[in-house]
mmCIF file of C-alpha atoms and ligand atoms in Angstrom:
data_model
loop_
_atom_site.group_PDB
_atom_site.id
_atom_site.type_symbol
_atom_site.label_atom_id
_atom_site.label_comp_id
_atom_site.label_asym_id
_atom_site.label_seq_id
_atom_site.Cartn_x
_atom_site.Cartn_y
_atom_site.Cartn_z
ATOM 1 C CA MET A 15 21.203 15.113 3.518
ATOM 2 C CA ARG A 16 17.937 13.659 4.803
ATOM 3 C CA ALA A 17 17.925 9.977 5.782
ATOM 4 C CA LEU A 18 15.290 7.747 7.321
ATOM 5 C CA THR A 19 17.002 5.952 10.208
ATOM 6 C CA VAL A 20 16.082 3.522 12.975
ATOM 7 C CA MET A 21 17.752 2.069 16.023
ATOM 8 C CA PRO A 22 17.341 -1.639 15.194
ATOM 9 C CA GLY A 23 15.616 -3.589 17.928
ATOM 10 C CA ARG A 24 13.872 -0.496 19.289
ATOM 11 C CA ALA A 25 10.256 0.093 18.258
ATOM 12 C CA GLY A 26 9.337 3.739 17.735
ATOM 13 C CA SER A 27 12.939 4.795 17.065
ATOM 14 C CA ALA A 28 12.481 5.649 13.366
ATOM 15 C CA ARG A 29 13.028 9.295 12.480
ATOM 16 C CA LEU A 30 14.039 11.545 9.613
ATOM 17 C CA ASP A 31 17.633 12.578 10.339
ATOM 18 C CA GLU A 32 20.027 15.074 8.854
ATOM 19 C CA THR A 33 23.144 12.994 8.165
ATOM 20 C CA PRO A 34 26.519 13.566 6.498
ATOM 21 C CA ASP A 35 26.755 12.749 2.783
ATOM 22 C CA PRO A 36 27.339 9.046 2.007
ATOM 23 C CA ALA A 37 30.850 7.855 2.873
ATOM 24 C CA ALA A 38 33.245 7.328 -0.044
ATOM 25 C CA ASP A 39 33.883 3.723 1.064
ATOM 26 C CA GLU A 40 30.254 2.848 0.190
ATOM 27 C CA GLY A 41 31.234 2.992 -3.483
ATOM 28 C CA PRO A 42 32.432 5.316 -6.232
ATOM 29 C CA VAL A 43 29.013 5.778 -7.869
ATOM 30 C CA LEU A 44 26.935 8.600 -6.407
ATOM 31 C CA VAL A 45 23.179 8.258 -6.890
ATOM 32 C CA ARG A 46 20.354 10.716 -6.210
ATOM 33 C CA THR A 47 17.433 8.773 -4.810
ATOM 34 C CA LEU A 48 14.112 9.029 -6.641
ATOM 35 C CA ALA A 49 12.064 6.547 -4.627
ATOM 36 C CA VAL A 50 12.325 3.803 -2.033
ATOM 37 C CA GLY A 51 9.692 1.096 -1.661
ATOM 38 C CA ILE A 52 8.385 -0.028 1.705
ATOM 39 C CA CYS A 53 7.799 -3.734 2.316
ATOM 40 C CA GLY A 54 7.019 -6.074 5.185
ATOM 41 C CA THR A 55 10.707 -6.257 6.103
ATOM 42 C CA ASP A 56 10.814 -2.464 6.579
ATOM 43 C CA VAL A 57 7.702 -2.667 8.749
ATOM 44 C CA GLU A 58 9.432 -5.331 10.873
ATOM 45 C CA ILE A 59 12.587 -3.185 11.149
ATOM 46 C CA VAL A 60 10.662 -0.058 12.135
ATOM 47 C CA SER A 61 8.709 -2.031 14.727
ATOM 48 C CA GLY A 62 11.980 -3.235 16.303
ATOM 49 C CA ARG A 63 11.644 -6.896 15.300
ATOM 50 C CA TYR A 64 14.372 -7.147 12.629
ATOM 51 C CA GLY A 65 17.447 -5.330 11.350
ATOM 52 C CA TRP A 66 21.051 -4.694 12.390
ATOM 53 C CA ALA A 67 22.941 -1.364 12.480
ATOM 54 C CA PRO A 68 26.350 -1.089 10.814
ATOM 55 C CA PRO A 69 29.088 -2.336 13.178
ATOM 56 C CA GLY A 70 29.967 0.299 15.778
ATOM 57 C CA GLN A 71 26.869 2.406 15.057
ATOM 58 C CA ASP A 72 23.506 2.721 16.801
ATOM 59 C CA ARG A 73 21.384 3.652 13.838
ATOM 60 C CA LEU A 74 20.696 2.143 10.432
ATOM 61 C CA ILE A 75 19.525 4.031 7.340
ATOM 62 C CA ILE A 76 16.698 1.813 6.102
ATOM 63 C CA GLY A 77 15.456 1.227 2.548
ATOM 64 C CA HIS A 78 16.401 -1.647 0.276
ATOM 65 C CA GLU A 79 13.978 -1.177 -2.658
ATOM 66 C CA SER A 80 15.544 1.704 -4.547
ATOM 67 C CA VAL A 81 15.552 3.640 -7.767
ATOM 68 C CA GLY A 82 17.726 6.646 -8.429
ATOM 69 C CA ARG A 83 19.693 8.613 -10.961
ATOM 70 C CA VAL A 84 23.493 8.523 -11.216
ATOM 71 C CA GLU A 85 25.026 11.902 -10.339
ATOM 72 C CA ASP A 86 28.649 10.879 -10.563
ATOM 73 C CA ALA A 87 30.449 7.735 -11.712
ATOM 74 C CA PRO A 88 34.064 6.877 -12.487
ATOM 75 C CA ALA A 89 34.994 6.618 -16.157
ATOM 76 C CA ASN A 90 34.534 3.167 -17.753
ATOM 77 C CA CYS A 91 32.623 1.661 -14.837
ATOM 78 C CA GLY A 92 29.617 0.807 -17.001
ATOM 79 C CA LEU A 93 27.465 3.589 -15.559
ATOM 80 C CA SER A 94 27.222 7.249 -16.535
ATOM 81 C CA THR A 95 25.729 10.406 -15.110
ATOM 82 C CA GLY A 96 21.984 10.444 -15.699
ATOM 83 C CA ASP A 97 21.532 6.644 -15.796
ATOM 84 C CA LEU A 98 18.489 5.261 -13.994
ATOM 85 C CA VAL A 99 19.746 2.662 -11.516
ATOM 86 C CA VAL A 100 18.615 0.260 -8.814
ATOM 87 C CA GLY A 101 20.860 -0.915 -5.982
ATOM 88 C CA ILE A 102 21.278 -4.602 -5.223
ATOM 89 C CA VAL A 103 20.439 -5.426 -1.598
ATOM 90 C CA ARG A 104 22.839 -8.133 -0.485
ATOM 91 C CA ARG A 105 26.644 -8.146 -0.275
ATOM 92 C CA PRO A 106 28.705 -11.347 -0.059
ATOM 93 C CA ASP A 107 29.997 -12.556 3.282
ATOM 94 C CA PRO A 108 33.668 -11.783 4.023
ATOM 95 C CA VAL A 109 34.839 -15.427 4.151
ATOM 96 C CA PRO A 110 33.439 -15.867 1.428
ATOM 97 C CA CYS A 111 31.412 -19.075 1.417
ATOM 98 C CA ARG A 112 31.374 -21.009 -1.850
ATOM 99 C CA TYR A 113 28.104 -19.400 -2.943
ATOM 100 C CA CYS A 114 29.185 -15.822 -2.207
ATOM 101 C CA ALA A 115 32.527 -16.519 -3.911
ATOM 102 C CA ALA A 116 30.573 -17.440 -7.048
ATOM 103 C CA GLY A 117 28.399 -14.286 -6.963
ATOM 104 C CA GLU A 118 25.450 -16.248 -5.545
ATOM 105 C CA TRP A 119 25.184 -14.248 -2.324
ATOM 106 C CA ASP A 120 21.460 -14.965 -2.292
ATOM 107 C CA MET A 121 22.435 -18.540 -1.334
ATOM 108 C CA CYS A 122 24.964 -17.503 1.376
ATOM 109 C CA ALA A 123 25.751 -20.562 3.489
ATOM 110 C CA ASN A 124 27.118 -18.989 6.662
ATOM 111 C CA GLY A 125 24.648 -16.151 7.274
ATOM 112 C CA ARG A 126 27.436 -13.565 7.413
ATOM 113 C CA TYR A 127 26.180 -11.710 4.328
ATOM 114 C CA SER A 128 25.178 -8.075 4.794
ATOM 115 C CA GLU A 129 22.167 -6.295 3.293
ATOM 116 C CA ARG A 130 21.712 -2.605 2.511
ATOM 117 C CA GLY A 131 19.030 -1.110 4.702
ATOM 118 C CA ILE A 132 18.528 -4.368 6.608
ATOM 119 C CA LYS A 133 21.686 -5.963 7.935
ATOM 120 C CA GLU A 134 24.822 -4.037 8.904
ATOM 121 C CA LEU A 135 24.900 -1.717 5.877
ATOM 122 C CA ASN A 136 23.128 1.596 5.472
ATOM 123 C CA GLY A 137 20.279 1.481 3.008
ATOM 124 C CA TYR A 138 18.963 3.678 0.251
ATOM 125 C CA ALA A 139 16.384 5.857 2.067
ATOM 126 C CA SER A 140 18.531 8.985 1.955
ATOM 127 C CA ASP A 141 18.662 11.868 -0.529
ATOM 128 C CA ARG A 142 21.843 10.371 -2.014
ATOM 129 C CA PHE A 143 23.603 7.037 -1.702
ATOM 130 C CA ARG A 144 26.883 5.620 -2.898
ATOM 131 C CA ILE A 145 27.283 2.207 -4.431
ATOM 132 C CA GLU A 146 29.811 -0.103 -6.101
ATOM 133 C CA PRO A 147 29.205 -0.421 -9.894
ATOM 134 C CA ALA A 148 28.895 -4.222 -9.627
ATOM 135 C CA PHE A 149 25.935 -3.788 -7.260
ATOM 136 C CA ALA A 150 24.034 -1.187 -9.270
ATOM 137 C CA LEU A 151 21.846 -2.107 -12.197
ATOM 138 C CA ARG A 152 21.097 0.282 -15.054
ATOM 139 C CA ILE A 153 17.452 -0.056 -16.058
ATOM 140 C CA ASP A 154 15.243 0.975 -18.981
ATOM 141 C CA PRO A 155 14.919 4.783 -18.606
ATOM 142 C CA SER A 156 11.254 4.603 -19.617
ATOM 143 C CA LEU A 157 10.509 2.829 -16.330
ATOM 144 C CA GLY A 158 11.210 5.998 -14.308
ATOM 145 C CA LEU A 159 9.881 5.658 -10.790
ATOM 146 C CA LEU A 160 8.496 2.178 -11.632
ATOM 147 C CA GLY A 161 12.093 0.971 -11.328
ATOM 148 C CA VAL A 162 11.420 0.828 -7.604
ATOM 149 C CA LEU A 163 9.593 -2.447 -8.369
ATOM 150 C CA LEU A 164 12.805 -4.072 -9.561
ATOM 151 C CA GLU A 165 13.966 -5.326 -6.168
ATOM 152 C CA PRO A 166 10.704 -7.145 -5.350
ATOM 153 C CA ALA A 167 10.641 -8.396 -8.957
ATOM 154 C CA SER A 168 14.178 -9.777 -8.494
ATOM 155 C CA VAL A 169 13.008 -11.785 -5.489
ATOM 156 C CA VAL A 170 10.267 -13.448 -7.569
ATOM 157 C CA ALA A 171 12.554 -13.830 -10.576
ATOM 158 C CA LYS A 172 14.791 -15.917 -8.321
ATOM 159 C CA ALA A 173 11.822 -17.917 -7.040
ATOM 160 C CA TRP A 174 10.767 -18.691 -10.627
ATOM 161 C CA ASP A 175 14.355 -19.479 -11.624
ATOM 162 C CA HIS A 176 14.547 -22.082 -8.873
ATOM 163 C CA VAL A 177 11.085 -23.466 -9.655
ATOM 164 C CA GLU A 178 12.253 -24.023 -13.229
ATOM 165 C CA ARG A 179 15.523 -25.619 -12.137
ATOM 166 C CA ILE A 180 13.640 -28.002 -9.843
ATOM 167 C CA GLY A 181 11.057 -28.690 -12.540
ATOM 168 C CA SER A 182 13.770 -29.698 -14.974
ATOM 169 C CA ARG A 183 14.528 -32.742 -12.779
ATOM 170 C CA SER A 184 12.113 -34.414 -15.187
ATOM 171 C CA GLY A 185 12.532 -33.932 -18.923
ATOM 172 C CA ALA A 186 8.753 -34.188 -19.252
ATOM 173 C CA TRP A 187 8.016 -31.215 -16.970
ATOM 174 C CA ALA A 188 5.707 -28.792 -18.787
ATOM 175 C CA PRO A 189 3.882 -26.593 -16.266
ATOM 176 C CA ARG A 190 0.537 -25.210 -17.353
ATOM 177 C CA THR A 191 -0.955 -23.676 -14.225
ATOM 178 C CA VAL A 192 0.404 -21.564 -11.393
ATOM 179 C CA LEU A 193 -1.345 -20.687 -8.156
ATOM 180 C CA VAL A 194 -0.035 -17.669 -6.272
ATOM 181 C CA THR A 195 -1.162 -17.136 -2.695
ATOM 182 C CA GLY A 196 -1.132 -13.486 -1.649
ATOM 183 C CA ALA A 197 -1.755 -10.549 -3.980
ATOM 184 C CA GLY A 198 0.727 -8.111 -2.496
ATOM 185 C CA PRO A 199 3.541 -6.785 -4.711
ATOM 186 C CA ILE A 200 5.471 -10.068 -4.494
ATOM 187 C CA GLY A 201 2.407 -12.165 -5.363
ATOM 188 C CA LEU A 202 1.334 -9.890 -8.218
ATOM 189 C CA LEU A 203 4.859 -9.801 -9.665
ATOM 190 C CA ALA A 204 5.012 -13.610 -9.361
ATOM 191 C CA ALA A 205 1.710 -13.730 -11.247
ATOM 192 C CA LEU A 206 3.133 -11.369 -13.897
ATOM 193 C CA ILE A 207 6.076 -13.696 -14.473
ATOM 194 C CA GLY A 208 3.699 -16.677 -14.656
ATOM 195 C CA GLN A 209 1.672 -14.827 -17.304
ATOM 196 C CA GLN A 210 4.817 -13.894 -19.234
ATOM 197 C CA ARG A 211 5.786 -17.594 -19.177
ATOM 198 C CA GLY A 212 2.406 -18.398 -20.776
ATOM 199 C CA LEU A 213 0.899 -20.166 -17.755
ATOM 200 C CA GLU A 214 -2.714 -20.126 -16.604
ATOM 201 C CA VAL A 215 -2.556 -17.858 -13.558
ATOM 202 C CA HIS A 216 -4.635 -18.145 -10.363
ATOM 203 C CA VAL A 217 -4.163 -15.760 -7.458
ATOM 204 C CA MET A 218 -5.761 -16.130 -4.047
ATOM 205 C CA ASP A 219 -5.852 -13.302 -1.511
ATOM 206 C CA ARG A 220 -7.965 -12.576 1.545
ATOM 207 C CA VAL A 221 -9.223 -9.235 0.187
ATOM 208 C CA THR A 222 -12.480 -9.198 -1.708
ATOM 209 C CA SER A 223 -12.387 -5.584 -2.961
ATOM 210 C CA GLY A 224 -9.879 -2.873 -3.844
ATOM 211 C CA PRO A 225 -7.458 -2.950 -6.794
ATOM 212 C CA LYS A 226 -6.079 -6.496 -6.429
ATOM 213 C CA PRO A 227 -8.862 -8.533 -8.105
ATOM 214 C CA GLN A 228 -8.797 -6.334 -11.225
ATOM 215 C CA LEU A 229 -4.975 -6.313 -11.333
ATOM 216 C CA VAL A 230 -5.103 -10.116 -11.527
ATOM 217 C CA ARG A 231 -7.903 -10.136 -14.096
ATOM 218 C CA ASP A 232 -6.001 -7.604 -16.238
ATOM 219 C CA LEU A 233 -3.173 -10.141 -16.407
ATOM 220 C CA GLY A 234 -5.681 -12.608 -17.791
ATOM 221 C CA GLY A 235 -5.640 -14.456 -14.467
ATOM 222 C CA THR A 236 -8.356 -15.690 -12.114
ATOM 223 C CA TYR A 237 -8.715 -14.023 -8.724
ATOM 224 C CA HIS A 238 -9.932 -16.135 -5.808
ATOM 225 C CA ALA A 239 -11.228 -13.836 -3.078
ATOM 226 C CA GLY A 240 -10.956 -14.786 0.589
ATOM 227 C CA HIS A 241 -9.976 -18.416 0.301
ATOM 228 C CA LEU A 242 -9.841 -21.269 -2.180
ATOM 229 C CA PRO A 243 -12.841 -23.587 -2.249
ATOM 230 C CA ASP A 244 -12.050 -27.251 -1.481
ATOM 231 C CA ASP A 245 -13.143 -28.372 -4.934
ATOM 232 C CA ILE A 246 -11.052 -26.182 -7.223
ATOM 233 C CA ASP A 247 -11.287 -27.084 -10.902
ATOM 234 C CA PHE A 248 -7.626 -26.579 -11.714
ATOM 235 C CA ALA A 249 -4.470 -28.446 -10.728
ATOM 236 C CA PRO A 250 -1.538 -26.142 -10.039
ATOM 237 C CA ASP A 251 1.806 -27.435 -11.315
ATOM 238 C CA VAL A 252 3.489 -24.624 -9.404
ATOM 239 C CA ILE A 253 2.382 -22.872 -6.220
ATOM 240 C CA ILE A 254 4.143 -19.703 -5.149
ATOM 241 C CA GLU A 255 3.238 -18.907 -1.571
ATOM 242 C CA CYS A 256 3.785 -15.223 -0.836
ATOM 243 C CA THR A 257 1.906 -14.571 2.419
ATOM 244 C CA GLY A 258 4.029 -16.371 5.013
ATOM 245 C CA ALA A 259 0.744 -16.850 6.950
ATOM 246 C CA PRO A 260 0.920 -20.344 8.499
ATOM 247 C CA SER A 261 -2.663 -21.317 7.593
ATOM 248 C CA VAL A 262 -2.105 -20.275 3.958
ATOM 249 C CA VAL A 263 1.260 -22.066 3.858
ATOM 250 C CA LEU A 264 -0.438 -25.236 5.102
ATOM 251 C CA ASP A 265 -3.211 -24.861 2.539
ATOM 252 C CA ALA A 266 -0.577 -24.424 -0.200
ATOM 253 C CA LEU A 267 1.185 -27.612 0.913
ATOM 254 C CA ASN A 268 -2.125 -29.489 0.886
ATOM 255 C CA ARG A 269 -2.979 -28.221 -2.598
ATOM 256 C CA ASN A 270 0.246 -29.516 -4.131
ATOM 257 C CA THR A 271 -0.321 -31.884 -7.032
ATOM 258 C CA PRO A 272 1.777 -34.984 -7.862
ATOM 259 C CA SER A 273 5.264 -33.854 -9.002
ATOM 260 C CA GLY A 274 4.174 -30.330 -8.119
ATOM 261 C CA ILE A 275 6.453 -27.617 -6.811
ATOM 262 C CA VAL A 276 5.659 -25.315 -3.909
ATOM 263 C CA CYS A 277 7.895 -22.297 -3.480
ATOM 264 C CA LEU A 278 7.670 -20.586 -0.098
ATOM 265 C CA ALA A 279 8.520 -16.939 -0.709
ATOM 266 C CA GLY A 280 6.718 -15.175 2.170
ATOM 267 C CA ILE A 281 8.516 -14.521 5.448
ATOM 268 C CA SER A 282 6.359 -15.467 8.463
ATOM 269 C CA SER A 283 6.145 -13.101 11.407
ATOM 270 C CA GLY A 284 6.544 -16.056 13.799
ATOM 271 C CA GLN A 285 3.546 -14.806 15.792
ATOM 272 C CA HIS A 286 1.092 -17.534 14.805
ATOM 273 C CA ARG A 287 1.454 -21.263 15.301
ATOM 274 C CA ILE A 288 -0.324 -24.024 13.506
ATOM 275 C CA HIS A 289 -0.507 -27.784 13.939
ATOM 276 C CA LEU A 290 1.053 -29.833 11.150
ATOM 277 C CA ASP A 291 1.016 -33.633 10.864
ATOM 278 C CA VAL A 292 4.543 -34.163 9.541
ATOM 279 C CA GLY A 293 3.933 -37.880 8.960
ATOM 280 C CA VAL A 294 0.981 -37.257 6.647
ATOM 281 C CA LEU A 295 2.901 -34.533 4.841
ATOM 282 C CA ASN A 296 5.978 -36.719 4.468
ATOM 283 C CA LYS A 297 3.942 -39.609 3.089
ATOM 284 C CA SER A 298 2.279 -37.571 0.363
ATOM 285 C CA MET A 299 5.464 -35.696 -0.514
ATOM 286 C CA VAL A 300 7.437 -38.902 -0.952
ATOM 287 C CA LEU A 301 4.734 -40.840 -2.792
ATOM 288 C CA GLU A 302 4.051 -37.933 -5.170
ATOM 289 C CA ASN A 303 7.570 -36.586 -5.746
ATOM 290 C CA ASP A 304 6.458 -33.245 -4.342
ATOM 291 C CA ALA A 305 8.997 -30.472 -3.970
ATOM 292 C CA VAL A 306 8.702 -27.719 -1.370
ATOM 293 C CA PHE A 307 11.435 -25.143 -1.074
ATOM 294 C CA GLY A 308 12.114 -21.709 0.349
ATOM 295 C CA SER A 309 13.469 -18.768 -1.602
ATOM 296 C CA VAL A 310 14.871 -15.428 -0.439
ATOM 297 C CA ASN A 311 16.811 -12.536 -1.901
ATOM 298 C CA ALA A 312 18.335 -12.469 -5.399
ATOM 299 C CA ASN A 313 21.698 -12.267 -7.109
ATOM 300 C CA ARG A 314 22.662 -10.008 -9.997
ATOM 301 C CA ARG A 315 21.438 -12.479 -12.612
ATOM 302 C CA HIS A 316 17.961 -12.367 -11.063
ATOM 303 C CA TYR A 317 17.954 -8.555 -11.099
ATOM 304 C CA GLU A 318 18.761 -8.758 -14.801
ATOM 305 C CA ILE A 319 15.888 -11.196 -15.416
ATOM 306 C CA ALA A 320 13.605 -8.913 -13.387
ATOM 307 C CA ALA A 321 14.681 -5.902 -15.454
ATOM 308 C CA GLU A 322 13.561 -7.769 -18.584
ATOM 309 C CA VAL A 323 10.272 -8.714 -16.930
ATOM 310 C CA LEU A 324 9.532 -5.082 -16.035
ATOM 311 C CA ALA A 325 10.645 -3.791 -19.436
ATOM 312 C CA LYS A 326 8.216 -6.238 -21.137
ATOM 313 C CA ALA A 327 5.294 -5.543 -18.781
ATOM 314 C CA ASP A 328 2.466 -3.148 -19.441
ATOM 315 C CA LYS A 329 3.526 0.147 -17.786
ATOM 316 C CA ASP A 330 -0.034 1.104 -16.813
ATOM 317 C CA TRP A 331 -0.453 -2.209 -15.036
ATOM 318 C CA LEU A 332 2.882 -1.752 -13.243
ATOM 319 C CA SER A 333 2.000 1.779 -12.207
ATOM 320 C CA ARG A 334 -1.210 0.506 -10.574
ATOM 321 C CA LEU A 335 0.962 -1.592 -8.252
ATOM 322 C CA ILE A 336 2.224 1.648 -6.712
ATOM 323 C CA SER A 337 -0.867 2.555 -4.786
ATOM 324 C CA ARG A 338 0.570 5.450 -2.738
ATOM 325 C CA ARG A 339 3.531 7.800 -3.119
ATOM 326 C CA VAL A 340 4.425 9.420 0.181
ATOM 327 C CA PRO A 341 6.808 12.400 0.403
ATOM 328 C CA LEU A 342 9.826 11.681 2.607
ATOM 329 C CA THR A 343 8.775 14.428 5.051
ATOM 330 C CA HIS A 344 5.580 12.394 5.724
ATOM 331 C CA TRP A 345 7.440 9.048 5.914
ATOM 332 C CA ALA A 346 5.376 7.737 8.850
ATOM 333 C CA GLU A 347 2.292 7.614 6.601
ATOM 334 C CA ALA A 348 4.063 5.047 4.435
ATOM 335 C CA PHE A 349 3.985 2.651 7.377
ATOM 336 C CA ASP A 350 0.227 3.002 7.995
ATOM 337 C CA ARG A 351 -1.606 0.199 6.261
ATOM 338 C CA HIS A 352 -4.487 1.348 4.078
ATOM 339 C CA PRO A 353 -7.017 -1.238 2.857
ATOM 340 C CA ASP A 354 -6.255 -0.580 -0.829
ATOM 341 C CA ASP A 355 -2.469 -0.558 -0.504
ATOM 342 C CA VAL A 356 -0.413 -2.672 -2.837
ATOM 343 C CA LYS A 357 3.038 -1.052 -2.887
ATOM 344 C CA VAL A 358 3.680 2.157 -0.983
ATOM 345 C CA VAL A 359 6.784 4.144 -1.895
ATOM 346 C CA LEU A 360 8.638 7.045 -0.358
ATOM 347 C CA ASP A 361 8.894 9.545 -3.189
ATOM 348 C CA PHE A 362 12.009 11.710 -2.861
ATOM 349 C CA THR A 363 10.898 13.998 -5.677
ATOM 350 C CA LEU A 364 7.723 15.279 -3.959
HETATM 351 C C1 BGC B 426 14.332 -8.486 0.898
HETATM 352 C C2 BGC B 426 15.431 -9.482 0.625
HETATM 353 C C3 BGC B 426 16.121 -9.836 1.921
HETATM 354 C C4 BGC B 426 15.099 -10.335 2.928
HETATM 355 C C5 BGC B 426 15.698 -10.747 4.271
HETATM 356 C C6 BGC B 426 13.409 -9.003 1.970
HETATM 357 O O1 BGC B 426 12.461 -8.007 2.248
HETATM 358 O O2 BGC B 426 13.585 -8.241 -0.282
HETATM 359 O O3 BGC B 426 16.342 -8.940 -0.294
HETATM 360 O O4 BGC B 426 17.087 -10.839 1.694
HETATM 361 O O5 BGC B 426 14.133 -9.315 3.139
HETATM 362 O O6 BGC B 426 16.430 -9.756 4.916
#
C-alpha cells in the first residue's frame, strides 16, 4: 500500500513509499483511508523539527487527522464494515501515569505517551490503517470527508472543556464574549464552539482577505483583520489563543479581563523571542484572578463532544474550511502554503 513516510529529524526525507499492509498488532479494525488533514505539526515533522519513528525503525508514517471507512472489524466490537471512522491520536503511556490509567492520556504526566503519526507510532497517511476499537470513533455518515475535521475539533473541544471547568471556580461565571486569536482551522473551530455556546464571537487574524473574514462573519462573529486596536469595545471573558506567535500570545495576555480565562492552544515554533515583564504580569494576574493555561491533545470524551459539534454545524460552512484537497500522489503540494489556505487535506479518493 502507499504510505507517506519521513525520517524524523531529517528535513527533506518525506516520500511516498510502498509499504507492507498494516501490522495486525496495530489493532483488529481495518480502515480504508479517505482523507488525512495536514497541520502545523505535520509541517514541523516534514521539516525535521519534530516527530519520532517507531522504536527500532528509521521511518514514520505521518498523518494524525484521519477519516476512513471500516473494511473489516471483529464481531461485537462496536464498529461494523462500512462505518465512517476517525482515529484517536494519542495512546496512554505504558506505566501508566494516573491520568493515562483513567483514560485521560491528553493529560499524560510523564511524557511517555505515544501519538499516531507523530510520536513512535505509525500514523494514518497510508491507503489502509489498523486500529483498536477503543481508539476509533464512529461519526455521522453524512459528514463524509468533513470527518477529517474531527481531530482538530477535538483539540478545541478539550480547550473549551477546560475553560468551562476553570470558569466554574466561581458560581457566578457567565461568559458572554470570546476572543479567538488566529483564524486557522483550530481558531475557526474554536469560534464555532463559541457560537454554538451562544457567545459573542470575535476572531483576530493577520490576514485581511481570502476566505477567513467571511467564514467568521457567517458564524455571526466579528473579524478583526491584521491586529486588534488598543481601544476595543468588547471585554472578552474567554480568550483562546491559537497562533502560538509570541507577540500575539503577549497581546492575548494583556487583553485578559478581570477573572478572565486565557487558553493557550497554539504551539510556538520556538524561533521567535519576546520580552515579557513577569512582575507586571504576575501583579495583574493575582489582583484580577486571571487564569492562563495551556491545552493540548484530547481524550475520547473530547472526540465525542467534537463529533456532536460537527454534526450540529452547517455542512457548507464546514466544507469551506477545507480549502484544498490534494491527491496523495501530489502530497508535496499539501505542504506548500497558499495565501487562501485554511485546511489542506490529502484526499485518498482522488
Ligand atoms: C495534535 C495533537 C498532539 C500535538 C503534539 C497536534 O498537532 O493535534 O493531538 O498532541 O500535535 O504532538
